[in-house]
XYZ file of C-alpha atoms in Angstrom:
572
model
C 234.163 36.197 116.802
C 236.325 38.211 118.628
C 236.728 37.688 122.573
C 237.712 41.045 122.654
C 235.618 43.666 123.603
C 235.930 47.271 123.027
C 233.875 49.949 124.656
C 232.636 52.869 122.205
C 231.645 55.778 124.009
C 230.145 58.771 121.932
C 230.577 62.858 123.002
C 227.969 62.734 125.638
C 228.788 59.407 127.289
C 232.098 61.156 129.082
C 231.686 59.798 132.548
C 234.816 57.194 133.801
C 232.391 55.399 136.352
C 230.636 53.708 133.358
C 229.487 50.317 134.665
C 230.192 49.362 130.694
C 233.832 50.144 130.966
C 234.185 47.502 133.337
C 234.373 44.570 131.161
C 235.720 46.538 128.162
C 239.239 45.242 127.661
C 239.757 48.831 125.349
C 237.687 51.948 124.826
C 236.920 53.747 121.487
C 236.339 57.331 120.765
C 235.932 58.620 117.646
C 235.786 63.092 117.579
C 233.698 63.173 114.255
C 233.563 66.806 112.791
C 230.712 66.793 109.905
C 228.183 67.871 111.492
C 229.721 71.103 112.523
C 231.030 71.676 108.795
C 226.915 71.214 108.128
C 225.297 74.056 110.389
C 226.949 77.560 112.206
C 227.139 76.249 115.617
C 227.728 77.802 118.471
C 231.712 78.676 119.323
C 230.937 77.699 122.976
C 229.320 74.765 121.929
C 232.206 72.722 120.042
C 234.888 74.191 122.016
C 233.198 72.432 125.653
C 231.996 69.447 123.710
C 235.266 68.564 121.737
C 237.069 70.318 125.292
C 235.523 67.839 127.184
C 236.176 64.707 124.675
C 240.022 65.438 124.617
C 240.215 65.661 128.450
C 238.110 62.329 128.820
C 240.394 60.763 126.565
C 243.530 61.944 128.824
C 241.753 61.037 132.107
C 240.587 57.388 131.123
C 244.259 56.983 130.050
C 244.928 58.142 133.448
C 243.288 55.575 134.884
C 244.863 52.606 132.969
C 242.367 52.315 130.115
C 243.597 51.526 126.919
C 241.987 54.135 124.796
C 242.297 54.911 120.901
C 241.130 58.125 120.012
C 240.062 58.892 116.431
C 239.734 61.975 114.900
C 237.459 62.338 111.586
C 234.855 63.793 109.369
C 232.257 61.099 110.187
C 231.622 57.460 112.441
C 231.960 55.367 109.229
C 235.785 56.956 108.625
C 236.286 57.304 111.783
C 235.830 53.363 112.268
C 237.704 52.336 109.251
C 240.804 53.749 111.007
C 240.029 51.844 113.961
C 239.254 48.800 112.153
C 242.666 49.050 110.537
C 245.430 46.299 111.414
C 242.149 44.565 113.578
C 240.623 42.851 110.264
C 240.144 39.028 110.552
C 242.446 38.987 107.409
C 245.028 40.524 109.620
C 245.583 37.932 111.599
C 244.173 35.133 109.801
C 241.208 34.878 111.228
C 237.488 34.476 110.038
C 235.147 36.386 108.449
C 232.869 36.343 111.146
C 235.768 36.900 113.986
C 236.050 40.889 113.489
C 236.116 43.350 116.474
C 233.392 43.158 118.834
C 231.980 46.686 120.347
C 229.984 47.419 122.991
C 228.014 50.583 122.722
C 225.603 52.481 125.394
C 222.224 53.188 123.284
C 222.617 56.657 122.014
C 219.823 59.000 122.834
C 219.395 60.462 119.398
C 216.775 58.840 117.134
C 217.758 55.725 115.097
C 221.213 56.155 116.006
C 222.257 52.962 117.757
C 220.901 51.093 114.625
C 222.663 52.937 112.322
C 226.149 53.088 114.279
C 225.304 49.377 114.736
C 225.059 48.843 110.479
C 228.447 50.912 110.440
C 230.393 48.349 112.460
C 228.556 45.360 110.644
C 230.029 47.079 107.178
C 232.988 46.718 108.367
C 233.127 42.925 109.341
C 232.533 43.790 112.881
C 229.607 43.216 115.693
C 228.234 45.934 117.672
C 226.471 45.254 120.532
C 223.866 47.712 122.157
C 223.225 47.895 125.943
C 221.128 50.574 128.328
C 222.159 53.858 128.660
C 223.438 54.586 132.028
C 223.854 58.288 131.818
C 219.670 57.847 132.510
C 218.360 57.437 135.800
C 215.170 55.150 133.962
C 215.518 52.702 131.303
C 212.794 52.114 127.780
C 211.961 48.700 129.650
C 210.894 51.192 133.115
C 208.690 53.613 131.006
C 207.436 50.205 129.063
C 206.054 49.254 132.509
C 204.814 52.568 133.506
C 202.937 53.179 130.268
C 201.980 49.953 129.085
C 201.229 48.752 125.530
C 200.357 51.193 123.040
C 202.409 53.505 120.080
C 202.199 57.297 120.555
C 202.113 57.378 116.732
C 201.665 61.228 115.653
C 199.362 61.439 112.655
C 199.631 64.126 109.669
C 197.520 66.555 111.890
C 200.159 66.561 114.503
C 197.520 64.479 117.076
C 198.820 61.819 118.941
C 197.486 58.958 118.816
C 198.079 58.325 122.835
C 199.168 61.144 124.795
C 201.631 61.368 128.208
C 201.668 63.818 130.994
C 204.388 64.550 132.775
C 203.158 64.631 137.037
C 201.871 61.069 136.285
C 205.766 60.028 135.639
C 207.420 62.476 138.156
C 205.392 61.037 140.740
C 205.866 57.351 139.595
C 209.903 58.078 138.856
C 209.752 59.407 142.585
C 208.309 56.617 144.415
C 210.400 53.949 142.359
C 213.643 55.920 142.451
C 213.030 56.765 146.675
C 213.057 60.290 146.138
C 212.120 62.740 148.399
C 209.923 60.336 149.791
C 208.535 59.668 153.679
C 207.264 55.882 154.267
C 205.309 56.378 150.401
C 204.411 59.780 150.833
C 206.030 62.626 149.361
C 208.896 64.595 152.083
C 206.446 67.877 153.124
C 203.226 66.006 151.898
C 203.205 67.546 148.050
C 204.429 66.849 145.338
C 204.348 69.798 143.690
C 205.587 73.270 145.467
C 205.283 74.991 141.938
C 203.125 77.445 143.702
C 205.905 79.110 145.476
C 208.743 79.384 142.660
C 207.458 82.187 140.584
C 209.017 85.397 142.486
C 211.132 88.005 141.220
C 213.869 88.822 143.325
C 213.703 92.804 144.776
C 215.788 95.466 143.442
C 218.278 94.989 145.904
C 219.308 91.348 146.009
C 222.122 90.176 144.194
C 222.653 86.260 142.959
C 225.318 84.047 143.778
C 228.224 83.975 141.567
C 228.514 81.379 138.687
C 231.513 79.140 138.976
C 233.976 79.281 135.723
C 236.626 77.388 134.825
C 239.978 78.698 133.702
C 240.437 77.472 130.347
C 243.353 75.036 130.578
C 245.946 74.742 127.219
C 244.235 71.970 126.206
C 240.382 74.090 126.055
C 242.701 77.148 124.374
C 244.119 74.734 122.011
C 240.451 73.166 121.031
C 238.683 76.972 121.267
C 241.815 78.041 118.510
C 240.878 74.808 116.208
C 237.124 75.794 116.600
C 237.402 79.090 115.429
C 239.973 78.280 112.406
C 237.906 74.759 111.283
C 234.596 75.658 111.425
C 231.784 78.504 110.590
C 230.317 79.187 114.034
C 227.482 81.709 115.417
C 227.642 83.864 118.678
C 230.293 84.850 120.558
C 233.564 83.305 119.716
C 235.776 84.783 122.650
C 236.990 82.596 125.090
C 236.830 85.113 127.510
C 233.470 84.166 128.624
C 233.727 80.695 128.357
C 233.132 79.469 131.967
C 231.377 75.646 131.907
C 233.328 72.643 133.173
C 234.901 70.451 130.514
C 236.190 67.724 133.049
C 234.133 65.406 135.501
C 236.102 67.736 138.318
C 234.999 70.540 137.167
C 231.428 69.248 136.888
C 231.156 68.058 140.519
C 232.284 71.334 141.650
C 230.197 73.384 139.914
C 227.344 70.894 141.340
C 229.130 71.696 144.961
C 229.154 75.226 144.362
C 224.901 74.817 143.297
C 224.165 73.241 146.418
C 226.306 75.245 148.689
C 225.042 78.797 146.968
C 222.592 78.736 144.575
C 220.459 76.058 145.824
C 218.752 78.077 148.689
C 217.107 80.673 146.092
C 217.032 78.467 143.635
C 213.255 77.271 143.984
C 211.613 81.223 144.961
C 213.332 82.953 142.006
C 213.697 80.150 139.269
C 210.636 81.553 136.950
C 212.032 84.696 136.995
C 214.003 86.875 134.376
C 216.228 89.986 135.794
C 218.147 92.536 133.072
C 221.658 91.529 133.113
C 221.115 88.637 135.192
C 221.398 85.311 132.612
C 222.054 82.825 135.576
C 220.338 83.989 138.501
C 220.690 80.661 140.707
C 220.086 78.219 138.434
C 222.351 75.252 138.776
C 223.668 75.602 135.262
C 224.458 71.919 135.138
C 222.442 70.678 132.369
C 225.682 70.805 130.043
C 227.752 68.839 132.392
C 225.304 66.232 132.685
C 223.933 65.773 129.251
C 227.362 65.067 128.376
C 227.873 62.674 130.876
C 230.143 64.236 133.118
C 227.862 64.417 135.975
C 225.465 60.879 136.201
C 221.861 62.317 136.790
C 221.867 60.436 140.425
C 224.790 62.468 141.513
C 223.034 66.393 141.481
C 219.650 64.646 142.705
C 220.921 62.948 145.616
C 223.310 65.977 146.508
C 220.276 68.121 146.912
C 218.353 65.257 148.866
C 221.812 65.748 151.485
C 221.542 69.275 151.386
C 217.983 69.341 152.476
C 218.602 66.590 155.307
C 221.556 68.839 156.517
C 219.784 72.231 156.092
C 216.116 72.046 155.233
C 213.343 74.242 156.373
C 209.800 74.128 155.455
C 208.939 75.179 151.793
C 208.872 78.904 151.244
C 210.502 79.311 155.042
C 213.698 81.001 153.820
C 213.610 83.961 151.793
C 216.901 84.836 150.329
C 216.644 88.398 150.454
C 216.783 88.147 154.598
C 220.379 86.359 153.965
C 222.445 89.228 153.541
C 223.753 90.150 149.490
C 222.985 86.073 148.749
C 226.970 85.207 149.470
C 227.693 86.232 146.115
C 229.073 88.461 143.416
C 226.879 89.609 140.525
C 226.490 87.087 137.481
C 225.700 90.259 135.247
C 226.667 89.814 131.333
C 229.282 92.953 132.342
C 230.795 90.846 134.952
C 230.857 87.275 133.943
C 234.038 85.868 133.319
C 235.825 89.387 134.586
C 238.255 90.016 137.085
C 236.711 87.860 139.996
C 239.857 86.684 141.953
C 240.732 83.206 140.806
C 239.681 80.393 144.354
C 242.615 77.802 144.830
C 240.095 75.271 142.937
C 240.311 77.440 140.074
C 236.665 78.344 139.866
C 235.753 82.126 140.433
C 232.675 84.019 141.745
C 231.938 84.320 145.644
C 230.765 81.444 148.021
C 228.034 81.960 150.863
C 230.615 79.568 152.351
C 233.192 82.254 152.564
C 230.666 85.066 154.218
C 229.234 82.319 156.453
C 227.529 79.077 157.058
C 225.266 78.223 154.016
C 222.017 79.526 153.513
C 218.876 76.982 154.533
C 217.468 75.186 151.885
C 213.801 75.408 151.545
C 211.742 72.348 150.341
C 210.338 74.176 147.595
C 213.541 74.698 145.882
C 214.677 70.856 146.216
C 211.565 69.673 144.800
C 211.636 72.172 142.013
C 215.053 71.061 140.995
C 214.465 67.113 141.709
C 211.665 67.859 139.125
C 213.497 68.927 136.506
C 216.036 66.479 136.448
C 213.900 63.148 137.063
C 210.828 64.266 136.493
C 211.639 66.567 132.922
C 214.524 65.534 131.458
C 213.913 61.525 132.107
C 210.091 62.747 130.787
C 211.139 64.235 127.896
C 214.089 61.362 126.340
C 210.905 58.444 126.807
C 208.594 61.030 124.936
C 211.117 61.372 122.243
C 211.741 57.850 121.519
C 208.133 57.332 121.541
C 207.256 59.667 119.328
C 209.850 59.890 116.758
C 210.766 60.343 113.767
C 207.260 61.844 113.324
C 207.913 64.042 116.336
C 210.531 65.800 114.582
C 207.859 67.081 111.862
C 204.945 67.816 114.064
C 203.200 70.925 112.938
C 199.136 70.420 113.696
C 199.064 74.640 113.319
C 200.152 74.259 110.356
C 203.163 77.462 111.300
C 205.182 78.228 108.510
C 207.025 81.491 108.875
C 210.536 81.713 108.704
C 212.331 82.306 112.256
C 212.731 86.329 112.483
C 216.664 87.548 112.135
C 216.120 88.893 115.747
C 217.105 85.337 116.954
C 220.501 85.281 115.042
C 221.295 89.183 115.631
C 219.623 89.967 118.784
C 218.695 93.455 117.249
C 215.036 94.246 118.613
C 213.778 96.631 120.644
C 211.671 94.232 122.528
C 214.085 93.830 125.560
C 212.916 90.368 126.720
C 213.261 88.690 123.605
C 216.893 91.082 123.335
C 217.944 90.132 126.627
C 216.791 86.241 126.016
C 219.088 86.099 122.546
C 221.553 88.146 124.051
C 222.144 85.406 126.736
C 222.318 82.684 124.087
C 224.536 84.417 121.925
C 227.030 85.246 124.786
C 226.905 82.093 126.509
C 225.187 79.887 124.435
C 222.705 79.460 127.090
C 219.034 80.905 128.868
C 217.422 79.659 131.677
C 214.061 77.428 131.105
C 211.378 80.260 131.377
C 213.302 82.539 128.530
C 213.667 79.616 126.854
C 209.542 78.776 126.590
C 208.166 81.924 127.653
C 210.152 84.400 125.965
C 211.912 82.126 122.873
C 209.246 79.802 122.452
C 206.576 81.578 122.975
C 207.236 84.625 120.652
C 207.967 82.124 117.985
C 204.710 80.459 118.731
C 202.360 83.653 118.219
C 204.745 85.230 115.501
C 204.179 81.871 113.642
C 207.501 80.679 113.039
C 208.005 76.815 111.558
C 208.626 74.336 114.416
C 211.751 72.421 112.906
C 213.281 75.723 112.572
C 212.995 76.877 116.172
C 214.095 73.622 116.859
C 217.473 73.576 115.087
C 217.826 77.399 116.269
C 218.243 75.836 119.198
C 219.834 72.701 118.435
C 222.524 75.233 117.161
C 223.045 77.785 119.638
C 222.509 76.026 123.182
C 225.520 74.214 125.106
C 223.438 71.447 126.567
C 221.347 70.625 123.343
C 220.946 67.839 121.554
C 218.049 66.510 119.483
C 216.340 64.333 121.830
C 216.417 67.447 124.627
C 215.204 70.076 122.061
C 212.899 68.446 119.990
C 209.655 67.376 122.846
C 210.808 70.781 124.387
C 210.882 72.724 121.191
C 208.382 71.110 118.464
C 205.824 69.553 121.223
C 205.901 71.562 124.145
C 207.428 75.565 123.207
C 205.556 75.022 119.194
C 202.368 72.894 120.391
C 203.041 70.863 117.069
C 201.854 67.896 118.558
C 200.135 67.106 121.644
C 201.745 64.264 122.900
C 202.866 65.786 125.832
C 201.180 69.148 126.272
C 197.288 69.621 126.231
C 197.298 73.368 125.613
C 200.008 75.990 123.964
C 202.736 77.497 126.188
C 201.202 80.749 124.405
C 200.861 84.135 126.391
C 200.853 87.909 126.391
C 203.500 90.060 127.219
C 201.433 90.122 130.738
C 203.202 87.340 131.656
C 206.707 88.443 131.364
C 205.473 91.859 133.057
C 205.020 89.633 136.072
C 207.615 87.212 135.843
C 210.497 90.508 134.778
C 212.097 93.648 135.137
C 212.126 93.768 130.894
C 208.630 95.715 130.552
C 209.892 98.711 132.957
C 212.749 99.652 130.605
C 211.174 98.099 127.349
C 210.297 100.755 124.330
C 207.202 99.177 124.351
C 203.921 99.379 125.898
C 203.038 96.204 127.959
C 199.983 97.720 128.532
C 198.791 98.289 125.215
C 197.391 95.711 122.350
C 197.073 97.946 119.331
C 198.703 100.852 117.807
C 202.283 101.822 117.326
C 204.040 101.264 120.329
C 201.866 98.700 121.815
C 204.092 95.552 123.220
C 204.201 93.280 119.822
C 203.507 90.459 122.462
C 199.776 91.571 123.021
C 198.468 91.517 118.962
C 200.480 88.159 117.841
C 198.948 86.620 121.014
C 195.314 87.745 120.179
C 195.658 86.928 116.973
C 197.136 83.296 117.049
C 194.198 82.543 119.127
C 192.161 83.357 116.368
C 193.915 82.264 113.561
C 194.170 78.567 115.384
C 190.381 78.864 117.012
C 189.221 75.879 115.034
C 192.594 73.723 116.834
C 192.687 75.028 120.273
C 189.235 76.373 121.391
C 187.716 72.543 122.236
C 190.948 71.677 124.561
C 190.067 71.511 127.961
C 192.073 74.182 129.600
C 191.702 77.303 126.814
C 187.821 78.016 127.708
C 189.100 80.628 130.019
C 190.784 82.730 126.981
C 188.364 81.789 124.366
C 185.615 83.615 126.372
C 188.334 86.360 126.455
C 188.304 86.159 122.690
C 183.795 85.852 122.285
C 184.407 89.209 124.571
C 185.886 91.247 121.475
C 183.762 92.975 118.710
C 184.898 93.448 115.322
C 186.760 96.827 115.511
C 188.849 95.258 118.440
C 189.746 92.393 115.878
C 190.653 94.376 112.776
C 192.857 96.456 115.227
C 194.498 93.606 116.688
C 194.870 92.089 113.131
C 195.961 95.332 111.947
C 198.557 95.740 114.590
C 200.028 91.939 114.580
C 200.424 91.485 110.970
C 202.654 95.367 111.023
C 204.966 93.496 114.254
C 204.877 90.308 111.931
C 206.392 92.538 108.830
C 208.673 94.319 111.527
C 209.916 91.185 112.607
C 210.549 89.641 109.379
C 212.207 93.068 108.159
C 214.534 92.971 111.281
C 212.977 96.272 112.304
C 211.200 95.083 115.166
């Protein structure tokens, strides 16, 4: 064999600190295309994820490495240029003495194998080793969760189920984080309590950082739009996320400096013409590797050390206008002065010393990153390839047209795909409690929600949408989830501005006008009684549903099966 090694690094392995790139003697990257000829993607999807390839490839070459960069329609192609001229028969070798690749595990399902049969095709070896870009490896959850398959039957029931506190709590105390002498920093783990706000009237977010799109992100976006059939918004005008590892650890500088002290009060909530609020907007960066997961966690650890106060002690509305300038949809990407970095949008930093950073708003993000995302990639390879397929309510409506157009007069669900079609992105609660959860009562099919989003979101890829999507925003399995994410529109009344200005009537169920919310969620209830009434946290709303006579059910029934023909008619 070979005593060469080369490292192959896929689209979402794009970070130059790689502890695998060490030993590598060359690297491999191969740009394949076919699955974008396959499906409309996003424009803002393939521009920052073949962006962000192409200036990977010209910043490991930077640093010395000895990189050949492939462009093609698939892996196998892709490798048969890259095997060319390195066949034992090229140099006389043996059959057995082909290259020899090193590969980080990819996250997808199956995939390592079959890259691995690819290379073995070809006369080669690959070998597979731990994904870094994780903070937790299989062999950690192995020992967390001990023996036992979480093999999901035809019914869509698990046959062992996993909760996500036990792991946050576990990933915490391994990993050191936010942790006093083996207590949790505060004494709770959970300040969950105290992040479901909305902001008043008057305060105004922190601006997003964007990026200037460099000639080489112009010259990608151009290629997009000629090469491939994409959906949303195809302008780069409003194309703002990083698409270079120092891009990426500015925007996480910018989070922690601005965004970070509101993050935590006002991160359930959902404000007209606000798609970023102060969420970090990082997920992108890091699921393509250009941030490691440790970085963002650990910067926010600092940032409380430097300027914590006790959870719910700061309230960003007593901190002037927030430091910022408006992230409306109006304004994004607009005619913010340009900073020397090249990033644009205002800085607390340049109104005054940083806001404090409240406990509450650390923990909520620390939770997300090690306790959801880590959560979510174990639960995947667990679960899979029946995950994929889950459907135990048996859902089989096709996905409304509202998703691709954004034409409703519902304005939550308008605003929501609005956001996604602009930006290719929503924050989590529009993603389950306004996306999710309107699919969910509607009745749409799981594995089309799921490539809905698989399509149109910057930071998703099949092992992030499909626990989120099929298990925990569809309920098609309970592996992960013991109840539906499922409510009435009386929970994006709360958590909103969209039912003030909405056409329809949050506080009606039935008749014309009523908020189409209301019926569907009645009436998945009982449609799905004989699934969901015997799990332990729905007795609440089932004695909501015994409470009902039959002329409150035929109107309810009467009123969600005319928003169900609305919907389907794109009249909705």
């Amino acid at each position: 064999m070979s005593d060469r090694t080369t490292c192959w690094l896929l689209g979402d392995q794009l970070n130059p600190d790689l502890d695998v790139l060490d030993a590598a003697d060359d690297v491999l990257l191969i740009e394949a295309h076919g699955f974008a000829d396959r499906k409309p993607y996003h424009a803002h999807k393939l521009t920052l994820v073949f962006s962000a390839m192409r200036h990977f490839r010209d910043d490991l070459r930077e640093r010395g490495h000895d990189v050949t960069y492939v462009r093609a329609d698939s892996f196998g192609e892709g490798l048969d240029e890259f095997f060319a001229g390195r066949r034992p028969e090229a140099d006389g070798g043996d059959d057995d003495s082909g290259p020899h690749l090193r590969l980080m595990r990819p996250a997808s399902h199956g995939a390592g194998e079959r890259l691995r049969e690819l290379v073995a095709e070809r006369g080669g070896t690959l070998e597979l080793v731990d994904n870094e870009l994780f903070w937790t490896t299989p062999a950690d959850w192995r020992e967390w969760a001990g023996d036992g398959e979480a093999a999901i039957g035809e019914d869509g029931a698990a046959e062992r189920t996993f909760r996500q506190e036990n792991w946050y709590r576990h990933v915490r105390r391994e990993a050191d984080v936010l942790m006093d002498d083996g207590d949790p920093v505060g004494g709770e783990w959970n300040y969950d309590d105290l992040n479901q706000e909305t902001p008043p009237d008057d305060w105004t977010p922190p601006g997003r950082p964007t990026f200037e799109p460099d000639e080489l992100t112009r010259e990608t976006h151009a290629w997009v739009r000629e090469r491939f059939d994409t959906w949303g918004n195809d302008s780069l005008d409003e194309f703002g996320w990083a698409v270079t590892r120092e891009e990426a650890r500015e925007a996480l500088d910018r989070f922690v400096r601005d965004g970070l002290p509101a993050f935590g009060r006002y991160e359930d909530a959902m404000v007209g013409g606000e798609p970023f609020l102060s969420h970090s907007l990082l997920s992108p960066a890091i699921n393509l590797g250009l941030l490691d997961p440790r970085e963002p966690v650990r910067a926010v650890e600092r940032a409380y050390a430097e300027r914590g106060v006790e959870p719910g002690a700061y309230d960003p509305d007593d901190h002037g206008d927030g430091g910022g300038t408006t992230t409306s949809l109006d304004e994004f990407g607009g005619d913010a002065a340009d900073s020397e970095d090249g990033a644009t949008g205002g800085s607390a930093a340049e109104s005054g010393e940083p806001a404090p950073v409240p406990l509450n708003a650390v923990e909520g993000f620390v939770r997300q990153v090690i306790g959801w995302r880590e959560f979510m990639r174990h639960v995947y390879r667990e679960a899979m390839p029946e995950l994929a397929d889950a459907n135990q309510l048996d859902q089989q409506r096709e996905l409304p047209p509202a998703y691709w157009d954004g034409e409703t007069d519902m304005r939550c669900l308008s605003e929501a795909v609005g956001h996604v079609r602009e930006f290719g992105y929503a924050h989590h609660i529009e993603r389950l409690m306004v996306l999710s959860n309107f699919a969910l009562v509607y009745g749409a099919d799981p594995a089309e929600l799921n490539e809905w989003f698989h399509l149109g979101f910057v930071d998703a890829y099949h092992w992030v949408t499909t626990p989120n999507v099929v298990a925990m925003g569809s309920f098609g399995t309970d592996v992960l989830s013991s109840k539906p994410y499922a409510s009435s529109g009386n929970y994006v009344n709360r958590m909103s501005d969209h039912c003030a200005d909405c056409q329809y009537a949050v506080s009606r169920t039935t008749g014309e006008g009523a908020c189409p919310f209301n019926a569907l969620y009645w009436d998945f209830l009982k449609e799905n009684e004989e699934t969901l009434r015997g799990t332990g946290r729905m007795g609440l709303m089932y004695s909501h549903v015994d409470n009902k006579d039959d002329a409150e059910w035929e109107s309810i029934r009467e009123r969600a099966a005319r928003v169900r023909e609305l919907a389907a008619d794109g009249e909705l």
